Short mmCIF file of C-alpha atoms in Angstrom, two decimals:
data_model
loop_
_atom_site.label_atom_id
_atom_site.label_comp_id
_atom_site.label_asym_id
_atom_site.label_seq_id
_atom_site.Cartn_x
_atom_site.Cartn_y
_atom_site.Cartn_z
CA MET A 907 14.41 -3.30 -23.76
CA ALA A 908 17.59 -0.51 -22.60
CA ARG A 909 17.76 -1.04 -18.74
CA ARG A 910 17.32 2.15 -16.32
CA GLU A 911 18.75 3.64 -13.99
CA PRO A 912 16.91 2.01 -10.43
CA VAL A 913 15.04 4.24 -7.66
CA PRO A 914 15.14 5.54 -5.55
CA ASP A 915 18.57 6.93 -5.62
CA ALA A 916 21.41 5.49 -3.73
CA ALA A 917 20.83 7.93 -1.19
CA GLY A 918 18.07 7.29 -1.24
CA HIS A 919 16.02 9.55 -2.87
CA PHE A 920 12.65 9.76 -5.32
CA GLY A 921 13.17 12.92 -6.85
CA PRO A 922 13.57 16.18 -4.36
CA TYR A 923 11.70 13.29 -2.32
CA GLY A 924 12.55 11.03 0.78
CA GLY A 925 15.56 10.36 2.00
CA ARG A 926 16.87 10.05 6.23
CA TYR A 927 15.78 12.63 8.14
CA VAL A 928 16.00 10.60 11.30
CA PRO A 929 18.36 11.39 14.52
CA GLU A 930 21.77 10.23 15.33
CA THR A 931 21.43 8.08 16.96
CA LEU A 932 18.85 5.97 14.10
CA MET A 933 21.37 6.27 11.25
CA ALA A 934 24.00 3.54 12.04
CA PRO A 935 21.02 1.22 13.03
CA LEU A 936 19.12 2.66 9.93
CA ALA A 937 22.90 1.95 7.37
CA GLU A 938 22.61 -1.60 8.71
CA LEU A 939 19.59 -2.35 8.06
CA SER A 940 20.01 -0.64 4.19
CA ARG A 941 23.25 -3.09 3.82
CA ALA A 942 21.21 -6.29 4.66
CA TYR A 943 18.94 -5.69 2.54
CA ASP A 944 20.48 -5.04 -0.29
CA LYS A 945 22.82 -8.37 0.82
CA VAL A 946 19.56 -10.17 1.16
CA SER A 947 17.80 -9.44 -1.60
CA LYS A 948 19.83 -10.77 -4.25
CA GLN A 949 20.71 -14.06 -1.43
CA ARG A 950 18.96 -16.73 -4.17
CA LYS A 951 18.23 -18.78 -0.25
CA PHE A 952 16.09 -15.32 0.85
CA ARG A 953 14.67 -15.31 -2.69
CA LYS A 954 12.87 -19.27 -2.05
CA ARG A 955 12.73 -18.31 1.35
CA LEU A 956 10.49 -16.28 1.65
CA GLY A 957 8.24 -17.26 -1.43
CA SER A 958 7.78 -20.42 -0.06
CA LEU A 959 6.05 -18.70 2.81
CA LEU A 960 4.08 -16.29 0.78
CA HIS A 961 2.89 -19.30 -1.10
CA ASP A 962 2.11 -22.45 1.63
CA TYR A 963 1.59 -20.06 3.94
CA ALA A 964 0.31 -16.69 3.04
CA GLY A 965 -1.68 -18.13 0.19
CA ARG A 966 -0.36 -16.49 -2.14
CA PRO A 967 -1.50 -16.65 -5.35
CA THR A 968 -4.04 -15.09 -4.75
CA PRO A 969 -6.90 -15.30 -7.19
CA LEU A 970 -8.36 -12.49 -10.12
CA TYR A 971 -12.19 -11.85 -9.66
CA TYR A 972 -14.34 -10.65 -12.41
CA ALA A 973 -16.96 -8.82 -9.75
CA ARG A 974 -19.83 -9.95 -12.84
CA ARG A 975 -23.20 -8.70 -10.30
CA LEU A 976 -20.58 -5.51 -9.54
CA SER A 977 -19.78 -4.83 -13.46
CA GLU A 978 -23.93 -6.19 -14.02
CA GLU A 979 -25.52 -3.14 -11.52
CA LEU A 980 -23.07 -0.76 -12.41
CA GLY A 981 -23.35 -1.58 -15.79
CA GLY A 982 -20.15 -0.36 -18.27
CA ALA A 983 -16.27 -1.58 -17.78
CA LYS A 984 -15.28 -5.39 -16.60
CA ILE A 985 -14.93 -5.13 -13.10
CA TYR A 986 -12.14 -7.21 -11.89
CA LEU A 987 -10.62 -7.67 -7.74
CA LYS A 988 -7.46 -8.18 -7.12
CA ARG A 989 -8.12 -10.37 -3.81
CA GLU A 990 -5.58 -9.13 -1.29
CA ASP A 991 -8.44 -10.44 0.89
CA LEU A 992 -8.56 -13.56 0.70
CA LEU A 993 -3.89 -13.47 1.76
CA HIS A 994 -3.44 -15.53 5.34
CA THR A 995 -5.05 -12.78 8.04
CA GLY A 996 -7.15 -10.59 6.30
CA ALA A 997 -5.18 -8.33 4.08
CA HIS A 998 -1.36 -7.43 1.84
CA LYS A 999 0.18 -6.57 4.92
CA ILE A 1000 1.13 -10.11 5.32
CA ASN A 1001 3.37 -9.07 2.31
CA ASN A 1002 5.15 -7.22 3.60
CA ALA A 1003 5.81 -8.33 8.00
CA ILE A 1004 7.25 -11.62 6.90
CA GLY A 1005 10.39 -10.90 4.56
CA GLN A 1006 11.01 -7.84 6.75
CA ALA A 1007 10.41 -10.78 9.65
CA LEU A 1008 12.50 -13.27 7.93
CA LEU A 1009 14.78 -10.09 7.22
CA ALA A 1010 15.37 -9.25 11.35
CA ARG A 1011 15.87 -13.12 12.03
CA GLU A 1012 19.08 -12.57 9.28
CA MET A 1013 20.28 -10.19 10.94
CA GLY A 1014 20.29 -11.80 13.98
CA LYS A 1015 17.87 -9.46 15.57
CA ARG A 1016 15.19 -11.67 18.74
CA ARG A 1017 12.62 -8.90 19.19
CA VAL A 1018 10.31 -7.09 16.47
CA ILE A 1019 8.12 -4.14 16.08
CA ALA A 1020 5.34 -2.61 14.49
CA GLU A 1021 2.53 0.28 14.71
CA THR A 1022 -1.01 -0.09 12.96
CA GLY A 1023 -3.82 1.61 12.45
CA ALA A 1024 -6.46 -0.60 11.38
CA GLY A 1025 -4.64 -3.42 13.16
CA GLN A 1026 -3.68 -5.32 9.14
CA HIS A 1027 -0.84 -4.49 9.65
CA GLY A 1028 0.04 -5.33 13.64
CA VAL A 1029 -2.00 -8.71 12.72
CA ALA A 1030 0.32 -9.09 9.96
CA THR A 1031 3.60 -8.45 12.39
CA ALA A 1032 1.93 -11.35 15.25
CA THR A 1033 1.61 -13.31 12.12
CA ALA A 1034 4.99 -13.47 11.36
CA ALA A 1035 6.63 -12.76 14.73
CA ALA A 1036 4.35 -16.09 15.85
CA LEU A 1037 6.03 -18.39 13.00
CA LEU A 1038 9.58 -17.58 12.66
CA GLY A 1039 10.39 -17.54 17.16
CA LEU A 1040 10.15 -14.13 17.47
CA SER A 1041 8.82 -11.33 20.53
CA CYS A 1042 6.50 -8.99 19.06
CA THR A 1043 5.21 -5.48 20.80
CA ILE A 1044 2.57 -3.64 18.66
CA TYR A 1045 1.41 -0.09 18.96
CA MET A 1046 -1.54 1.27 17.88
CA GLY A 1047 -3.44 4.48 19.12
CA GLU A 1048 -6.06 4.61 21.44
CA GLU A 1049 -8.69 5.82 19.13
CA ASP A 1050 -7.64 2.99 16.36
CA MET A 1051 -8.18 -0.02 19.52
CA ARG A 1052 -11.31 1.35 20.49
CA ARG A 1053 -12.49 0.94 16.45
CA GLN A 1054 -10.78 -2.17 15.52
CA ARG A 1055 -10.77 -3.92 19.30
CA LEU A 1056 -11.10 -7.59 16.88
CA ASN A 1057 -7.73 -7.22 16.21
CA VAL A 1058 -6.58 -6.30 18.70
CA HIS A 1059 -8.36 -9.66 20.42
CA ARG A 1060 -6.26 -11.85 17.24
CA MET A 1061 -3.07 -9.38 18.21
CA ARG A 1062 -3.00 -11.07 21.86
CA LEU A 1063 -4.33 -14.40 21.32
CA LEU A 1064 -1.23 -14.46 18.37
CA GLY A 1065 1.62 -13.63 21.39
CA ALA A 1066 2.65 -10.13 20.81
CA GLU A 1067 2.35 -8.18 23.32
CA VAL A 1068 0.16 -5.09 21.66
CA VAL A 1069 0.52 -0.92 23.74
CA GLU A 1070 -1.63 1.40 24.01
CA VAL A 1071 -0.85 4.44 22.89
CA ASP A 1072 -2.91 7.68 24.45
CA ALA A 1073 -0.67 10.82 23.24
CA GLY A 1074 -2.12 13.40 20.28
CA SER A 1075 -5.45 11.90 18.59
CA ARG A 1076 -4.91 8.16 19.63
CA THR A 1077 -4.15 7.76 15.54
CA LEU A 1078 -1.60 5.15 13.81
CA LYS A 1079 0.78 8.65 13.21
CA ASP A 1080 1.10 8.57 17.55
CA ALA A 1081 1.84 4.98 17.02
CA ILE A 1082 4.64 5.02 15.09
CA ASN A 1083 6.36 8.00 17.06
CA GLU A 1084 6.25 6.09 20.59
CA SER A 1085 7.37 2.57 17.51
CA LEU A 1086 10.56 5.16 16.46
CA ARG A 1087 11.15 5.87 19.77
CA ASP A 1088 10.93 2.16 20.83
CA TRP A 1089 13.35 1.43 18.25
CA VAL A 1090 16.49 4.29 19.00
CA THR A 1091 16.30 2.69 22.81
CA ASN A 1092 16.20 -0.61 22.07
CA VAL A 1093 18.27 -0.93 18.13
CA ARG A 1094 20.37 -3.87 19.18
CA ASP A 1095 18.26 -6.63 19.06
CA THR A 1096 15.37 -4.86 18.02
CA HIS A 1097 13.46 -4.65 13.70
CA TYR A 1098 11.33 -2.31 13.25
CA ILE A 1099 8.37 -3.43 11.01
CA LEU A 1100 7.17 -0.19 8.89
CA GLY A 1101 4.27 -1.32 7.33
CA SER A 1102 3.89 1.46 4.86
CA VAL A 1103 5.72 3.19 2.71
CA LEU A 1104 6.55 5.54 4.66
CA GLY A 1105 10.19 6.29 6.76
CA PRO A 1106 13.16 6.48 5.89
CA ASP A 1107 14.95 4.87 3.47
CA PRO A 1108 15.52 1.88 2.99
CA TYR A 1109 12.21 1.14 4.45
CA PRO A 1110 10.19 3.36 0.92
CA ARG A 1111 11.73 0.91 -1.74
CA MET A 1112 12.08 -2.60 0.88
CA VAL A 1113 8.64 -2.62 1.70
CA ARG A 1114 7.49 -1.54 -2.30
CA ASP A 1115 9.74 -4.91 -3.46
CA PHE A 1116 8.40 -7.45 -0.32
CA HIS A 1117 4.32 -5.87 -2.46
CA ARG A 1118 5.07 -5.90 -5.28
CA VAL A 1119 4.28 -9.09 -6.09
CA ILE A 1120 0.51 -7.48 -6.05
CA GLY A 1121 1.00 -6.24 -9.31
CA ASP A 1122 3.32 -9.24 -11.03
CA GLU A 1123 0.75 -11.45 -10.37
CA ALA A 1124 -2.48 -9.15 -12.05
CA LYS A 1125 -0.66 -8.51 -15.15
CA GLY A 1126 -0.21 -11.78 -15.65
CA GLN A 1127 -3.95 -12.70 -14.85
CA ILE A 1128 -5.55 -10.27 -16.32
CA ARG A 1129 -3.52 -10.97 -19.50
CA LYS A 1130 -4.65 -14.12 -19.36
CA HIS A 1131 -8.78 -13.81 -18.48
CA GLU A 1132 -8.41 -11.26 -21.31
CA GLY A 1133 -6.22 -12.22 -24.09
CA LYS A 1134 -2.93 -10.29 -23.08
CA ARG A 1135 -3.64 -7.38 -22.65
CA ALA A 1136 -3.82 -4.24 -19.98
CA PRO A 1137 -6.25 -2.97 -17.76
CA ASP A 1138 -6.98 0.08 -19.80
CA LEU A 1139 -7.61 1.69 -15.34
CA VAL A 1140 -6.39 0.34 -11.94
CA VAL A 1141 -7.30 1.96 -8.87
CA ALA A 1142 -6.42 0.80 -5.17
CA CYS A 1143 -6.73 3.09 -2.09
CA VAL A 1144 -3.74 5.65 -0.13
CA GLY A 1145 -3.09 5.69 3.52
CA GLY A 1146 1.30 5.43 3.01
CA GLY A 1147 0.97 4.00 -0.28
CA SER A 1148 1.53 -0.27 0.44
CA ASN A 1149 -1.02 -1.57 -1.87
CA ALA A 1150 -0.26 1.05 -4.16
CA ILE A 1151 2.76 0.68 -4.74
CA GLY A 1152 2.29 -2.42 -4.62
CA ILE A 1153 -0.23 -3.30 -7.09
CA PHE A 1154 0.98 0.13 -9.41
CA THR A 1155 4.72 -1.37 -10.21
CA ALA A 1156 3.46 -3.30 -12.78
CA PHE A 1157 1.75 -0.86 -15.29
CA LEU A 1158 4.33 2.14 -14.30
CA ASP A 1159 5.84 1.60 -17.85
CA ASP A 1160 2.51 0.74 -19.77
CA GLU A 1161 1.42 3.59 -20.31
CA ARG A 1162 -2.23 3.84 -21.93
CA VAL A 1163 -3.28 1.21 -18.16
CA ARG A 1164 -4.28 4.97 -16.67
CA LEU A 1165 -3.41 4.35 -12.06
CA ILE A 1166 -5.89 5.67 -9.67
CA GLY A 1167 -5.13 6.37 -5.88
CA VAL A 1168 -8.17 7.40 -3.86
CA GLU A 1169 -7.48 8.89 -0.75
CA ALA A 1170 -9.14 9.40 2.78
CA GLY A 1171 -11.73 12.55 1.62
CA GLY A 1172 -13.36 12.37 4.67
CA THR A 1173 -16.73 14.64 6.34
CA GLY A 1174 -14.61 17.85 4.43
CA GLU A 1175 -12.25 19.81 2.98
CA THR A 1176 -11.34 22.25 5.80
CA LEU A 1177 -8.19 20.28 7.61
CA GLY A 1178 -8.66 17.60 9.43
CA GLU A 1179 -11.86 16.31 8.36
CA HIS A 1180 -9.69 14.92 5.43
CA ALA A 1181 -6.89 12.59 5.32
CA ALA A 1182 -6.10 13.28 1.32
CA ARG A 1183 -2.71 14.60 0.82
CA PHE A 1184 -2.24 15.03 -2.10
CA GLN A 1185 -6.28 17.37 -2.33
CA GLY A 1186 -5.12 19.88 1.27
CA GLY A 1187 -0.97 18.54 1.83
CA SER A 1188 3.00 20.85 1.43
CA LEU A 1189 6.10 19.61 1.60
CA GLY A 1190 7.52 18.34 5.16
CA VAL A 1191 8.98 16.50 7.05
CA LEU A 1192 7.53 13.29 8.84
CA HIS A 1193 8.81 9.79 10.82
CA GLY A 1194 12.05 10.49 8.81
CA THR A 1195 11.06 11.18 5.60
CA ARG A 1196 10.53 14.09 2.88
CA THR A 1197 7.27 13.89 1.57
CA LEU A 1198 3.05 15.68 0.70
CA VAL A 1199 2.09 16.41 4.51
CA LEU A 1200 -1.03 17.56 6.73
CA GLN A 1201 0.03 20.45 7.83
CA ASP A 1202 -1.52 24.10 9.34
CA ARG A 1203 0.80 27.58 8.58
CA GLU A 1204 3.31 27.06 11.09
CA GLY A 1205 4.09 23.15 10.13
CA GLN A 1206 2.29 21.69 12.78
CA ILE A 1207 0.93 18.15 11.36
CA ALA A 1208 -2.87 18.10 11.52
CA THR A 1209 -5.50 15.50 12.77
CA THR A 1210 -6.67 13.77 10.08
CA HIS A 1211 -9.42 12.01 9.34
CA SER A 1212 -11.60 9.07 8.16
CA VAL A 1213 -13.78 7.04 8.94
CA SER A 1214 -11.57 3.92 8.04
CA ALA A 1215 -8.70 3.58 10.48
CA GLY A 1216 -5.89 2.53 7.67
CA LEU A 1217 -6.09 5.78 5.80
CA ASP A 1218 -6.04 7.92 8.73
CA TYR A 1219 -2.30 9.51 8.57
CA PRO A 1220 -1.36 12.98 7.64
CA ALA A 1221 1.57 11.77 4.79
CA VAL A 1222 2.31 9.96 2.08
CA GLY A 1223 4.40 7.27 0.20
CA PRO A 1224 7.56 9.77 -1.22
CA GLU A 1225 7.76 7.92 -4.01
CA HIS A 1226 3.81 8.16 -4.40
CA VAL A 1227 4.58 12.05 -4.81
CA MET A 1228 7.05 11.89 -6.97
CA LEU A 1229 5.11 9.78 -9.46
CA HIS A 1230 1.88 11.92 -9.04
CA ASP A 1231 4.21 14.93 -10.35
CA ALA A 1232 5.55 12.31 -12.92
CA GLY A 1233 1.49 12.50 -14.27
CA ARG A 1234 1.70 9.10 -13.56
CA ILE A 1235 -0.35 8.18 -11.23
CA GLU A 1236 -3.25 10.60 -9.78
CA TYR A 1237 -4.88 11.15 -6.64
CA THR A 1238 -8.11 11.93 -6.03
CA SER A 1239 -10.51 11.01 -2.70
CA ALA A 1240 -13.84 9.23 -1.39
CA THR A 1241 -15.61 10.22 1.18
CA ASP A 1242 -16.49 8.65 4.35
CA ALA A 1243 -20.48 8.24 2.94
CA GLU A 1244 -18.90 6.99 -0.46
CA ALA A 1245 -17.09 4.33 1.19
CA VAL A 1246 -19.52 3.11 3.55
CA ALA A 1247 -21.82 3.42 0.23
CA ALA A 1248 -19.53 1.82 -2.09
CA PHE A 1249 -18.95 -1.21 1.54
CA HIS A 1250 -22.76 -1.86 1.45
CA LEU A 1251 -22.63 -2.15 -2.65
CA LEU A 1252 -19.64 -4.49 -3.11
CA SER A 1253 -21.26 -6.40 -0.70
CA ALA A 1254 -24.58 -6.80 -1.57
CA THR A 1255 -24.38 -7.71 -5.56
CA GLU A 1256 -21.14 -10.11 -4.73
CA GLY A 1257 -21.46 -11.22 -1.34
CA ILE A 1258 -17.86 -9.28 -0.50
CA LEU A 1259 -16.91 -7.66 2.70
CA PRO A 1260 -14.68 -5.50 2.06
CA ALA A 1261 -11.88 -3.48 4.22
CA LEU A 1262 -12.80 0.05 4.84
CA GLU A 1263 -10.16 1.46 3.34
CA SER A 1264 -10.40 -0.73 -0.17
CA ALA A 1265 -14.31 0.76 0.02
CA HIS A 1266 -12.50 3.53 -1.10
CA ALA A 1267 -11.07 2.10 -3.97
CA ILE A 1268 -14.81 0.67 -4.93
CA ALA A 1269 -15.93 3.75 -4.59
CA GLU A 1270 -14.12 5.19 -7.06
CA VAL A 1271 -14.69 2.01 -9.89
CA VAL A 1272 -18.11 3.43 -9.50
CA ARG A 1273 -17.46 6.46 -11.12
CA HIS A 1274 -15.93 5.43 -13.62
CA ALA A 1275 -17.88 2.09 -14.86
CA PRO A 1276 -20.99 3.24 -15.54
CA ARG A 1277 -19.41 5.79 -18.14
CA LEU A 1278 -16.87 3.22 -19.85
CA THR A 1279 -18.60 0.67 -22.53
CA ALA A 1280 -18.08 -3.52 -21.66
CA ARG A 1281 -14.56 -3.65 -23.90
CA HIS A 1282 -12.61 -1.34 -21.36
CA VAL A 1283 -11.08 -3.26 -18.38
CA LEU A 1284 -11.57 -1.24 -14.76
CA LEU A 1285 -9.08 -3.92 -12.21
CA VAL A 1286 -9.07 -2.93 -8.38
CA ASN A 1287 -6.77 -4.43 -5.04
CA LEU A 1288 -9.38 -5.12 -2.16
CA SER A 1289 -6.58 -5.15 0.19
CA GLY A 1290 -8.25 -6.08 2.78
CA ARG A 1291 -11.60 -8.02 4.88
CA GLY A 1292 -14.23 -6.06 6.13
CA ASP A 1293 -14.54 -8.30 9.11
CA LYS A 1294 -12.72 -6.15 11.40
CA ASP A 1295 -15.45 -3.22 10.20
CA VAL A 1296 -18.33 -4.57 10.43
CA GLU A 1297 -18.86 -2.29 14.29
CA SER A 1298 -17.73 0.70 11.55
CA VAL A 1299 -20.28 0.02 9.21
CA LEU A 1300 -23.28 -0.15 11.71
CA GLU A 1301 -22.56 2.15 13.95
CA TYR A 1302 -21.55 5.17 10.71
CA ASP A 1303 -25.16 3.49 9.65
CA GLU A 1304 -27.07 4.59 12.88
CA ARG A 1305 -25.78 7.61 13.49
CA MET A 1306 -26.76 8.76 9.93
CA ARG A 1307 -31.18 7.51 10.79
CA GLU A 1308 -30.30 9.96 13.67
CA GLN A 1309 -29.96 12.41 11.47
CA GLY A 1310 -33.36 11.70 9.65
CA ASP A 1311 -31.11 9.89 6.78
CA ALA A 1312 -31.30 6.19 6.16
CA ALA A 1313 -27.68 4.74 5.51
CA PRO A 1314 -25.98 4.48 2.09
CA GLU A 1315 -28.22 2.01 0.07
CA ILE A 1316 -27.13 -0.67 -1.74
CA THR A 1317 -29.15 -0.98 -4.79
CA ARG A 1318 -28.60 2.53 -6.62
CA PRO A 1319 -25.55 3.29 -6.69
CA VAL A 1320 -26.65 7.51 -7.17
CA ARG A 1321 -28.42 9.08 -3.98
CA LYS A 1322 -27.43 11.58 -1.30
CA VAL A 1323 -26.96 10.98 1.44
CA GLY A 1324 -26.08 14.30 4.25
CA GLY A 1325 -27.30 15.90 1.22
CA ARG A 1326 -24.41 15.56 -1.08
CA LYS A 1327 -24.82 12.36 -4.25
CA LEU A 1328 -23.06 9.27 -4.41
CA PHE A 1329 -21.39 8.38 -6.78
CA ALA A 1330 -22.89 10.88 -8.64
CA VAL A 1331 -19.55 12.95 -10.58
CA PRO A 1332 -18.79 11.55 -13.95
CA SER A 1333 -15.88 10.72 -15.13
CA ALA A 1334 -15.16 13.43 -17.35
CA GLU A 1335 -15.15 15.66 -14.29
CA ILE A 1336 -13.23 13.89 -12.21
CA PRO A 1337 -9.34 16.72 -12.39
CA ARG A 1338 -6.89 13.91 -13.29
CA ALA A 1339 -3.81 14.73 -11.47
CA GLU A 1340 -2.70 18.55 -11.92
CA PRO A 1341 0.40 19.66 -11.57
CA ARG A 1342 2.36 21.60 -7.36
CA GLU A 1343 4.66 24.22 -8.01
CA LEU A 1344 7.48 21.50 -5.42
CA PRO A 1345 10.81 23.35 -4.71
CA HIS A 1346 14.28 21.40 -5.79
CA GLY A 1347 13.69 19.98 -7.96
CA ALA A 1348 10.14 18.27 -8.65
CA HIS A 1349 9.83 16.61 -12.06
CA GLU A 1350 7.55 18.40 -15.09
CA PRO A 1351 3.88 16.80 -16.00
CA GLY A 1352 3.74 14.25 -18.27
CA LYS A 1353 7.55 13.26 -17.36
CA ALA A 1354 7.52 9.99 -16.76
CA SER A 1355 9.61 8.98 -19.43
CA ALA A 1356 12.36 10.54 -17.55
CA VAL A 1357 11.46 8.81 -14.28
CA TYR A 1358 10.88 5.33 -14.84
CA GLY A 1359 12.57 5.65 -19.26
CA ALA A 1360 10.45 5.97 -22.36
CA PRO A 1361 7.15 3.47 -22.37
CA ALA A 1362 7.68 0.25 -24.31
CA GLU A 1363 7.43 -0.74 -27.54
CA PRO A 1364 4.70 -3.19 -27.93
CA ALA A 1365 5.62 -6.97 -27.49
CA THR A 1366 6.04 -9.87 -29.20
CA ALA A 1367 4.27 -12.67 -28.82
CA ASP A 1368 6.57 -13.95 -27.53
CA GLU A 1369 7.35 -11.39 -24.98
CA GLU A 1370 4.57 -11.70 -24.47
CA GLU A 1371 4.64 -15.05 -22.40
CA GLY A 1372 8.34 -15.13 -21.42
CA ASP A 1373 7.41 -11.46 -19.34
CA GLU A 1374 3.54 -11.79 -17.84
CA LEU A 1375 5.49 -11.21 -14.63
CA GLY A 1376 6.60 -8.52 -15.39
CA HIS A 1377 10.57 -9.44 -15.11
CA ASP A 1378 11.05 -6.11 -17.52
CA LEU A 1379 11.05 -4.49 -13.83
CA ARG A 1380 12.82 -6.79 -11.61
CA GLU A 1381 15.16 -4.87 -13.07
CA ARG A 1382 15.12 -2.18 -12.65
CA TYR A 1383 14.33 -3.19 -8.51
CA HIS A 1384 16.93 -5.49 -8.07
CA GLY A 1385 16.54 -7.86 -5.35
CA ALA A 1386 12.86 -8.75 -5.85
CA TYR A 1387 11.80 -12.50 -5.78
CA GLU A 1388 10.31 -14.90 -7.97
CA PRO A 1389 6.20 -15.20 -5.98
CA GLY A 1390 5.42 -18.62 -5.75
CA GLU A 1391 8.87 -19.73 -6.02
CA SER A 1392 9.58 -23.09 -4.13
CA PRO A 1393 12.78 -24.02 -2.60
CA ASP A 1394 15.01 -26.20 -4.50
CA PRO A 1395 17.30 -28.33 -2.14
CA ASP A 1396 19.41 -29.59 -5.62
CA GLU A 1397 19.85 -26.23 -6.67
CA PRO A 1398 23.04 -24.80 -6.30
CA GLU A 1399 23.18 -20.45 -4.49
CA ASP A 1400 23.91 -18.10 -5.88
CA ALA A 1401 27.36 -16.59 -5.65
CA ALA A 1402 26.41 -13.89 -4.32
CA ASP A 1403 25.55 -15.58 -1.11
CA ASP A 1404 28.30 -15.89 0.09
CA ALA A 1405 29.89 -12.79 -1.39
CA PRO A 1406 30.96 -9.67 1.11
CA GLU A 1407 29.40 -6.70 2.67
CA GLU A 1408 29.95 -3.47 1.69
CA ASN A 1409 31.24 -1.02 3.41
CA ASP A 1410 28.51 1.99 3.77
CA GLU A 1411 29.87 4.45 1.40
CA GLY A 1412 27.87 7.51 3.64
CA GLU A 1413 24.20 8.12 4.17
CA SER A 1414 22.04 10.53 3.11
CA ARG A 1415 19.80 12.90 5.83
#
């Protein structure tokens, strides 16, 4: 297979998206961070330390679970769950938090800060900071602190200072604003552990690389379960997009695998009632990156809504937008009612409480599975567990009862809530990703090969055996560690460990 050009480019652009749109005071720190990441990600010592912590401390590899009862309940396709909810702290966020905390130590930073919406990234960052002896401050919107009280207590028990943000919508967007202000002020001794594939370069590629272990593992696991075949459909929820890009990356080269990201459809289609960027967003700049943003005609950032705090954000990672324009990934949405119904369904059929974020992905699976056959395989990234959302679900159910409608049923996927049928949309009627006219060289639909190279040729038996964890993709994304690596004290370190730093070639805004 021919070697592909790395994405993003040297300036941090994913096609016309991404880049660095930040104040001058942050250009030098971002350049320093980029150099440090590019250096340590090539070092075997760093990769082994990270792999060891993910294996021995966080609990990787996570299992791939065949959801037999859910599959039987819906009929049709076989449904597999990638159980990121079983990781230490209860979500995929620990992958990135440990990786960036180790990087902070390598850079000599003694303090870390982070934003959080659902609280899972905050808990993961506080956990990593406690593990590695770093001071930690977490910024969280007042509304999210109300919705996620349990995680607030967890962060404080882990030794983190939790700062309430009462500006703006008092949610994730405003927490990121405050985190950036803190970083500008304290950049000398502080590293900002951004929690998704957002923000200025190098964050989108760095967070992606720390999460790609999800898809690398799942690709090998599904082959073992299903006789070395790939899934027909992979589904993940999309807020900023870290868990989705983490599982999708391993399957990008195989265009036989359909990839669907699910956004927060909220309560309606009007701006302010949802957080579906691909259905109501336009090109803009937010938090240092050029991407799709929910904004009004004057360019003011719109308020967003979702029953899930982790999806309640007005922008999406720039790589997602590029992949949408390339026609490689489709994006749809699930409403609050559909997500809560899916939460109940998975809880009752499998004894698994999903995070409300992950429940949006389950809702999409419920649309597709009944209209496929038992020969089809659906893979869902269960990005987090739902303990944190129990109060929110109970509040939602109570609100539905007060409005004269019962809580979403758990035994029938098709029913009415608030006058709308849940899960009644045939898969043929779910719109596939359509191209939009975007400026500055946006990729044409169906041109995924122009971005990621031609689809892979069918692998031989020997190639499949040697490629179970997607080594072809590691050639493209340099510096990703091997999943589950453990330190070997007798093995010499790479010469790259002691290689001199390259000079900064200058960064594009």
